[in-house]
Short mmCIF file of C-alpha atoms and ligand atoms in Angstrom, two decimals:
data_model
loop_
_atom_site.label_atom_id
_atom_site.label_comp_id
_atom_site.label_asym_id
_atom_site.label_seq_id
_atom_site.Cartn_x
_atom_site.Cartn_y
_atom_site.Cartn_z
CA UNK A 24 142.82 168.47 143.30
CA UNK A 25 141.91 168.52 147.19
CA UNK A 26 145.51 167.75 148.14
CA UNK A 27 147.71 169.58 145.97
CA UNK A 28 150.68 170.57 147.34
CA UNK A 29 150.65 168.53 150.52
CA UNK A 30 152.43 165.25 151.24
CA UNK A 31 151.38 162.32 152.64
CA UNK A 32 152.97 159.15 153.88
CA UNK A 33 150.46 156.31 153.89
CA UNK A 34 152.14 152.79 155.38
CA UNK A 35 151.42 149.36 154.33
CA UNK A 36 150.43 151.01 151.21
CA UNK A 37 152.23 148.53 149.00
CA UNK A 38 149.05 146.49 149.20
CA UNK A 39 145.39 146.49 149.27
CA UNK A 40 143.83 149.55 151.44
CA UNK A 41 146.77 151.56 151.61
CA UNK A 42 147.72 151.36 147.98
CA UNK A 43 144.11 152.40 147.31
CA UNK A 44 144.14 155.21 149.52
CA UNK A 45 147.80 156.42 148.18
CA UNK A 46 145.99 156.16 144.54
CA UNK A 47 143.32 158.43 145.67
CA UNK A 48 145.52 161.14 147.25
CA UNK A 49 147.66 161.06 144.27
CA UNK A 50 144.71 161.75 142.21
CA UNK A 51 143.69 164.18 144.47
CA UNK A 52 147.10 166.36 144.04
CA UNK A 53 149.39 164.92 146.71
CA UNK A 54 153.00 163.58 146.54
CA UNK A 55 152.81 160.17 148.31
CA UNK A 56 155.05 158.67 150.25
CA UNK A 57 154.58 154.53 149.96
CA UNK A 58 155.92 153.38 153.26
CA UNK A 59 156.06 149.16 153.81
CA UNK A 60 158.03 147.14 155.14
CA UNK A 61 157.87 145.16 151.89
CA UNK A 62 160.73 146.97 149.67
CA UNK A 63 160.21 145.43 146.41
CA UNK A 64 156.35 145.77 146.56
CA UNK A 65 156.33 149.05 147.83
CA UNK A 66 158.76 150.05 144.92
CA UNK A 67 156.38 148.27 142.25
CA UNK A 68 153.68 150.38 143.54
CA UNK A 69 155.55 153.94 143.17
CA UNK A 70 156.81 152.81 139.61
CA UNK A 71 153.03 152.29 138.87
CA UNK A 72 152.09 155.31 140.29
CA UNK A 73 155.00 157.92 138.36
CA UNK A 74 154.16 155.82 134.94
CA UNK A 75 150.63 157.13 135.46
CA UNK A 76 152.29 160.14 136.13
CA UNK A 77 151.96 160.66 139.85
CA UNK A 78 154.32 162.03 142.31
CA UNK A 79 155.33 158.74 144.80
CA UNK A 80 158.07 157.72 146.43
CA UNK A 81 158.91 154.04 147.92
CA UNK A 82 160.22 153.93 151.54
CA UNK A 83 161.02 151.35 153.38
CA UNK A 84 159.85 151.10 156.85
CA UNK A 85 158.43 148.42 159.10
CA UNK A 86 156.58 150.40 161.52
CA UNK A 87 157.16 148.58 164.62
CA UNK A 88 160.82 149.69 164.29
CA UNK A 89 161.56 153.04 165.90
CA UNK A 90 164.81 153.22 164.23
CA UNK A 91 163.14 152.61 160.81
CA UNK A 92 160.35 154.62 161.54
CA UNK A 93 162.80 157.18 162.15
CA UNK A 94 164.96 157.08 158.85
CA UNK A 95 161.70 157.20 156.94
CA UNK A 96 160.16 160.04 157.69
CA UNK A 97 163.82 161.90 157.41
CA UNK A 98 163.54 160.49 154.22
CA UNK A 99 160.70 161.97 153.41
CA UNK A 100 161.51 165.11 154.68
CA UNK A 101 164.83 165.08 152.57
CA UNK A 102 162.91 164.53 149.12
CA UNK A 103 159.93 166.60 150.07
CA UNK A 104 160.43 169.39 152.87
CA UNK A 105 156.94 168.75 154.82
CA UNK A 106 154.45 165.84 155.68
CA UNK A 107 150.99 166.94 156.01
CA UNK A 108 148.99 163.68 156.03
CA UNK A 109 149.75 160.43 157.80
CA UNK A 110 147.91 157.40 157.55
CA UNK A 111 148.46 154.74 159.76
CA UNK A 112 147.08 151.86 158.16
CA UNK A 113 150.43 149.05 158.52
CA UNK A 114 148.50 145.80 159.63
CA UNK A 115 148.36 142.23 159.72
CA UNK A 116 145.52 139.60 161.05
CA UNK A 117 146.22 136.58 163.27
CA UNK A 118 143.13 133.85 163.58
CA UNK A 119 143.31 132.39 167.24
CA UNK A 120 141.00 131.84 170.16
CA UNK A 121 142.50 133.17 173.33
CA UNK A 122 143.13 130.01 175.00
CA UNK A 123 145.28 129.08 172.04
CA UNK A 124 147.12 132.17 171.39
CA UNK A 125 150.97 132.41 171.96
CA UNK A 126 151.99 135.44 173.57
CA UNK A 127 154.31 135.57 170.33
CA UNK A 128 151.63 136.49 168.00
CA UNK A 129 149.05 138.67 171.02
CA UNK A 130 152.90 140.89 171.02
CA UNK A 131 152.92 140.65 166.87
CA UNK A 132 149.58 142.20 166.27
CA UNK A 133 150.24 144.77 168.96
CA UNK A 134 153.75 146.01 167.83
CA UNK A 135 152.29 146.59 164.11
CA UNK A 136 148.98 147.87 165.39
CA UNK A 137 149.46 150.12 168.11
CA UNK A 138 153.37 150.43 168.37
CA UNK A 139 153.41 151.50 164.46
CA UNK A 140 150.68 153.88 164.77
CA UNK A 141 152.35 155.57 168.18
CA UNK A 142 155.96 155.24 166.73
CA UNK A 143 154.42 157.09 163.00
CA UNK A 144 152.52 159.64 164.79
CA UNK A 145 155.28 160.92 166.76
CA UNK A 146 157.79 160.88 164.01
CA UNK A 147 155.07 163.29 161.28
CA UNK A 148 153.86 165.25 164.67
CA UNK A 149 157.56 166.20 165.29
CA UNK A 150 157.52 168.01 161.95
CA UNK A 151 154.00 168.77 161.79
CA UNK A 152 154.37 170.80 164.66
CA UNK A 153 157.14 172.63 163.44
CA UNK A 154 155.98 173.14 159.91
CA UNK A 155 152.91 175.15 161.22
CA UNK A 156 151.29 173.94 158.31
CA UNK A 157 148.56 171.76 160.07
CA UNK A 158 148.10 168.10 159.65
CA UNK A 159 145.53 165.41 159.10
CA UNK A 160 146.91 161.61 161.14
CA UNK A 161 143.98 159.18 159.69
CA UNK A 162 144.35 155.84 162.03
CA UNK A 163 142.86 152.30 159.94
CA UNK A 164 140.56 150.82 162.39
CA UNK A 165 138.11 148.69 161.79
CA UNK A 166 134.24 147.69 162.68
CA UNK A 167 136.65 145.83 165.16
CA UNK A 168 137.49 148.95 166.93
CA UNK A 169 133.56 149.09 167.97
CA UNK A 170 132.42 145.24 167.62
CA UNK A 171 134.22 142.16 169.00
CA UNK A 172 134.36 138.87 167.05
CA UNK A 173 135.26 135.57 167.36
CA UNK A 174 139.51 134.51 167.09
CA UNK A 175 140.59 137.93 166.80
CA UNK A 176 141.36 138.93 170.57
CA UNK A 177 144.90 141.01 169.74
CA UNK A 178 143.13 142.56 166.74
CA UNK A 179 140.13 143.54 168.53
CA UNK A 180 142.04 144.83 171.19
CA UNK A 181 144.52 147.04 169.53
CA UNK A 182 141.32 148.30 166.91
CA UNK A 183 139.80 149.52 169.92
CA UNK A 184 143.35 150.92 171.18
CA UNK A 185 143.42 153.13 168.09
CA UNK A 186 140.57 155.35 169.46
CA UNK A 187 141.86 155.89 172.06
CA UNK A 188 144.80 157.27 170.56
CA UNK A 189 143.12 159.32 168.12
CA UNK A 190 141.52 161.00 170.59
CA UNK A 191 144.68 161.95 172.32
CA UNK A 192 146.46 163.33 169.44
CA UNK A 193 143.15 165.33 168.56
CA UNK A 194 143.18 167.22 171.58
CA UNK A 195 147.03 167.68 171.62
CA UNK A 196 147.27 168.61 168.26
CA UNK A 197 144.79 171.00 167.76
CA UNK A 198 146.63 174.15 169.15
CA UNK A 199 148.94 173.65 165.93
CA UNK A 200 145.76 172.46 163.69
CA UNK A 201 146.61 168.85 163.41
CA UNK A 202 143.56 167.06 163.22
CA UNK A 203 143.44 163.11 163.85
CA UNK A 204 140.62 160.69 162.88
CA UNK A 205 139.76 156.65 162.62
CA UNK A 206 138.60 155.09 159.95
CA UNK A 207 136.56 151.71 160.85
CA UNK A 208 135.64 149.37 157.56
CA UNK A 209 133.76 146.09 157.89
CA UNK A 210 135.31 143.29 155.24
CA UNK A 211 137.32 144.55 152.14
CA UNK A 212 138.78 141.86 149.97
CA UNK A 213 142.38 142.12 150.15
CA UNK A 214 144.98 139.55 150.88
CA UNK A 215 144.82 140.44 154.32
CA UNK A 216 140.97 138.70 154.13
CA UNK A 217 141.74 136.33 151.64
CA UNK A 218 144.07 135.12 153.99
CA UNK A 219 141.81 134.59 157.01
CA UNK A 220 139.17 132.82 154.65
CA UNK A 221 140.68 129.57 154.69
CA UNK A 222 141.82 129.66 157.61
CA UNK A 223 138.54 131.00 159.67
CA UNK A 224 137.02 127.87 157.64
CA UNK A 225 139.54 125.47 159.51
CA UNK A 226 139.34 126.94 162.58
CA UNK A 227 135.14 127.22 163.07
CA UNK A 228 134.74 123.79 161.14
CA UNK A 229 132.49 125.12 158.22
CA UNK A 230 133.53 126.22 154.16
CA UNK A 231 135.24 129.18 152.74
CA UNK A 232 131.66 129.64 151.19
CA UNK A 233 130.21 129.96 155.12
CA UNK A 234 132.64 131.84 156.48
CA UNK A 235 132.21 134.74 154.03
CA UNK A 236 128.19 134.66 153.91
CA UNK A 237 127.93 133.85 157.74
CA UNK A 238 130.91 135.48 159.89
CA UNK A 239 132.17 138.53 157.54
CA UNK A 240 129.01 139.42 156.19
CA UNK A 241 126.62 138.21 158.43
CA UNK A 242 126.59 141.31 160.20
CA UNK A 243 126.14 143.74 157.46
CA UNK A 244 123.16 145.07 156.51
CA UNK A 245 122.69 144.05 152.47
CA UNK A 246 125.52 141.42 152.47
CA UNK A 247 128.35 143.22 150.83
CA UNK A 248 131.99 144.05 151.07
CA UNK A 249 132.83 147.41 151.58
CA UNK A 250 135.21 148.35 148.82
CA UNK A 251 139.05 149.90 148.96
CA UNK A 252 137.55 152.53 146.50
CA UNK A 253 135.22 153.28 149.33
CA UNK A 254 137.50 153.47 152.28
CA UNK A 255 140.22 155.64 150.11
CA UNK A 256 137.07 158.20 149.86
CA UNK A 257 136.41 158.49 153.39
CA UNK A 258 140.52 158.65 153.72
CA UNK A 259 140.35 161.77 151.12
CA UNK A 260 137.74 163.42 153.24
CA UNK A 261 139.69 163.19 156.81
CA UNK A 262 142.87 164.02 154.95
CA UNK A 263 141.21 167.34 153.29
CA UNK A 264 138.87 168.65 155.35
CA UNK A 265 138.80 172.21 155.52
CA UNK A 266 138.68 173.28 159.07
CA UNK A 267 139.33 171.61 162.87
CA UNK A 268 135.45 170.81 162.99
CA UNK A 269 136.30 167.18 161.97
CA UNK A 270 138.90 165.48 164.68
CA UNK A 271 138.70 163.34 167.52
CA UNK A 272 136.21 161.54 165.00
CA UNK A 273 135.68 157.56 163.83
CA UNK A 274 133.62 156.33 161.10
CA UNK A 275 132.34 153.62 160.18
CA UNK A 276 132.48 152.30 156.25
CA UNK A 277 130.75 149.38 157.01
CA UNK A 278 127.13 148.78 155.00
CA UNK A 279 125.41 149.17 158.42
CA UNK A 280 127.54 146.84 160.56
CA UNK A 281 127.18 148.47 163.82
CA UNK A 282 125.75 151.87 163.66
CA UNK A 283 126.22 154.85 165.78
P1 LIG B 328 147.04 143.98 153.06
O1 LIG B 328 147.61 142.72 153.60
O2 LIG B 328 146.50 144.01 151.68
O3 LIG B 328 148.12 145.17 153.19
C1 LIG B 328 148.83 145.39 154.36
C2 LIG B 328 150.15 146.05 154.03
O4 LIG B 328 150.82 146.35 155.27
C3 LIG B 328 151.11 145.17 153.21
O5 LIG B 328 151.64 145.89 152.13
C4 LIG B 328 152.20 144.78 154.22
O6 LIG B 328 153.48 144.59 153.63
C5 LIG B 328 152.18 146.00 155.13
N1 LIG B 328 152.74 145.72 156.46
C6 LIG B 328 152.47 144.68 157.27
N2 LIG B 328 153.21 144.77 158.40
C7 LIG B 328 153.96 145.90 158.27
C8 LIG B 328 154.90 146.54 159.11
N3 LIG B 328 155.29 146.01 160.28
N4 LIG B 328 155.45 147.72 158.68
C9 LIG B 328 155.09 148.25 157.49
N5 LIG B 328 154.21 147.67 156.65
C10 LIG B 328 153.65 146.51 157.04
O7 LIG B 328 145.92 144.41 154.14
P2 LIG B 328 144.69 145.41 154.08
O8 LIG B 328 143.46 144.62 154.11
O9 LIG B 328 144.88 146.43 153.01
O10 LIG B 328 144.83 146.09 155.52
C11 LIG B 328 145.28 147.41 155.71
C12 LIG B 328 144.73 147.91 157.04
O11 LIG B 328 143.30 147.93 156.99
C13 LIG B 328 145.09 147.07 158.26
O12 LIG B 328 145.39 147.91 159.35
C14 LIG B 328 143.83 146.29 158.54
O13 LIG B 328 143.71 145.92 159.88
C15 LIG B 328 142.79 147.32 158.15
N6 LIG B 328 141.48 146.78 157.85
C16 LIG B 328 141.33 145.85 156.88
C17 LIG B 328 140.07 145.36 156.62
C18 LIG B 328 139.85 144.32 155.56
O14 LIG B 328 138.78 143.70 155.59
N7 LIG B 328 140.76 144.11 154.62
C19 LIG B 328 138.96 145.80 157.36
C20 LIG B 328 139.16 146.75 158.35
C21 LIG B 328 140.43 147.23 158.58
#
């Protein structure tokens, strides 16, 4: 029971990472806070979650919205007092070679990625600072916020934007013990990937079957998927580590794809 007693507000976790990593925490003691932008899922989830017995609450939020960023952490402060843990994990994934990419979708993946995690961390500092309780902000990069790869330029680009950010909110936030980390996982099958497989295949000209073994594995080094199961552990670890020794930090949950 690492957590008990603290709250944390995980977005996107209606769905595949998040939901994992909301799972964990619950397990681990916390009330979590199941922030989406997808109502109804994000409501299935927390329903799952108090039926097992759990402490979760369903808020809806698209994080690129400041207003509704807003409203949902008040929300959350309403129900629960404090927020103790973010984790900014909201994301989508947009297959396009630069020459070929609206500036539509480049503004998309930018306003969920780096917008939401800006417009989130702001919101839980506000109180986090106040509180004097300390905080843990865990940011959901990627391999992609170390490692470029082919179609992905706004995804790439916003990955790498996260560390940035991290950084920043390390250094500001240690003088009230807020702590802020990265998370970077190579391929995890959720419908975020099963989404791309299909159309990565269309897009490069070879099968589903290739486009697994050759692009999302390729670059690992014994050919697997990292896990949700293994990305919620690393989450539990940023979100209960036990002093300021562990900020400013990002780490890699990727079966060897690129090492540091
Ligand atoms: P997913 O599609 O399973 O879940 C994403 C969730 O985010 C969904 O519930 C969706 O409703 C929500 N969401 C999307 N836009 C939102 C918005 N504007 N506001 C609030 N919620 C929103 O995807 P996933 O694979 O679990 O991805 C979660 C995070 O992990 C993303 O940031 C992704 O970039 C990152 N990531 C995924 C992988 C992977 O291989 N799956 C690898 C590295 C990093």
């Amino acid at each position: 029971m690492r957590l008990q007693g603290k709250v944390a507000i995980v977005t996107g976790a209606a769905s595949g990472i998040g939901k994992a990593i909301a799972l964990k925490f619950a397990q681990a003691g916390a009330k979590v806070v199941i922030a989406d932008r997808d109502m109804k899922d994000a409501q299935i989830t927390a329903k799952l979650f108090a039926d097992d017995g759990f402490e979760a609450l369903a808020v809806e939020m698209d994080v690129t919205s400041e207003e509704a960023v807003k409203k949902g952490v008040e929300k959350v402060i309403s129900t629960y007092d404090y927020v103790d843990i973010l984790v900014s994990n909201a994301g989508i994934q947009v297959i396009s070679s630069v020459d070929e990419l609206s500036l539509q979708d480049w503004k998309k993946m930018l306003a969920i990625h780096l917008d939401g995690a800006f417009l989130t961390t702001r919101e839980c500092l506000k109180y986090m600072y106040k509180q004097g309780r300390g905080g843990s902000i865990i940011y959901m990069g990627s391999v992609h916020s170390k490692e470029a790869s082919l179609l992905k330029a706004p995804y790439v680009t916003a990955k790498h934007g996260l560390i940035g950010l991290c950084k920043v909110v390390a250094k500001e936030g240690i003088k009230h013990n807020v702590r802020a980390n990265v998370i970077c996982p190579s391929f995890v099958r959720t419908p975020l990937v099963d989404k791309q497989i299909p159309e990565q295949a269309k897009t490069l000209g070879i099968s589903e079957e290739d486009v697994i073994k050759k692009v999302m594995l390729k670059e690992t080094i014994d050919g697997e998927f990292t896990t949700t199961e293994d990305v919620a552990d690393i989450a539990l670890l940023f979100a209960s580590f036990d002093s300021n020794a562990l900020t400013g930090q990002s780490m890699m949950v990727s079966h060897g794809w690129f090492m540091q």
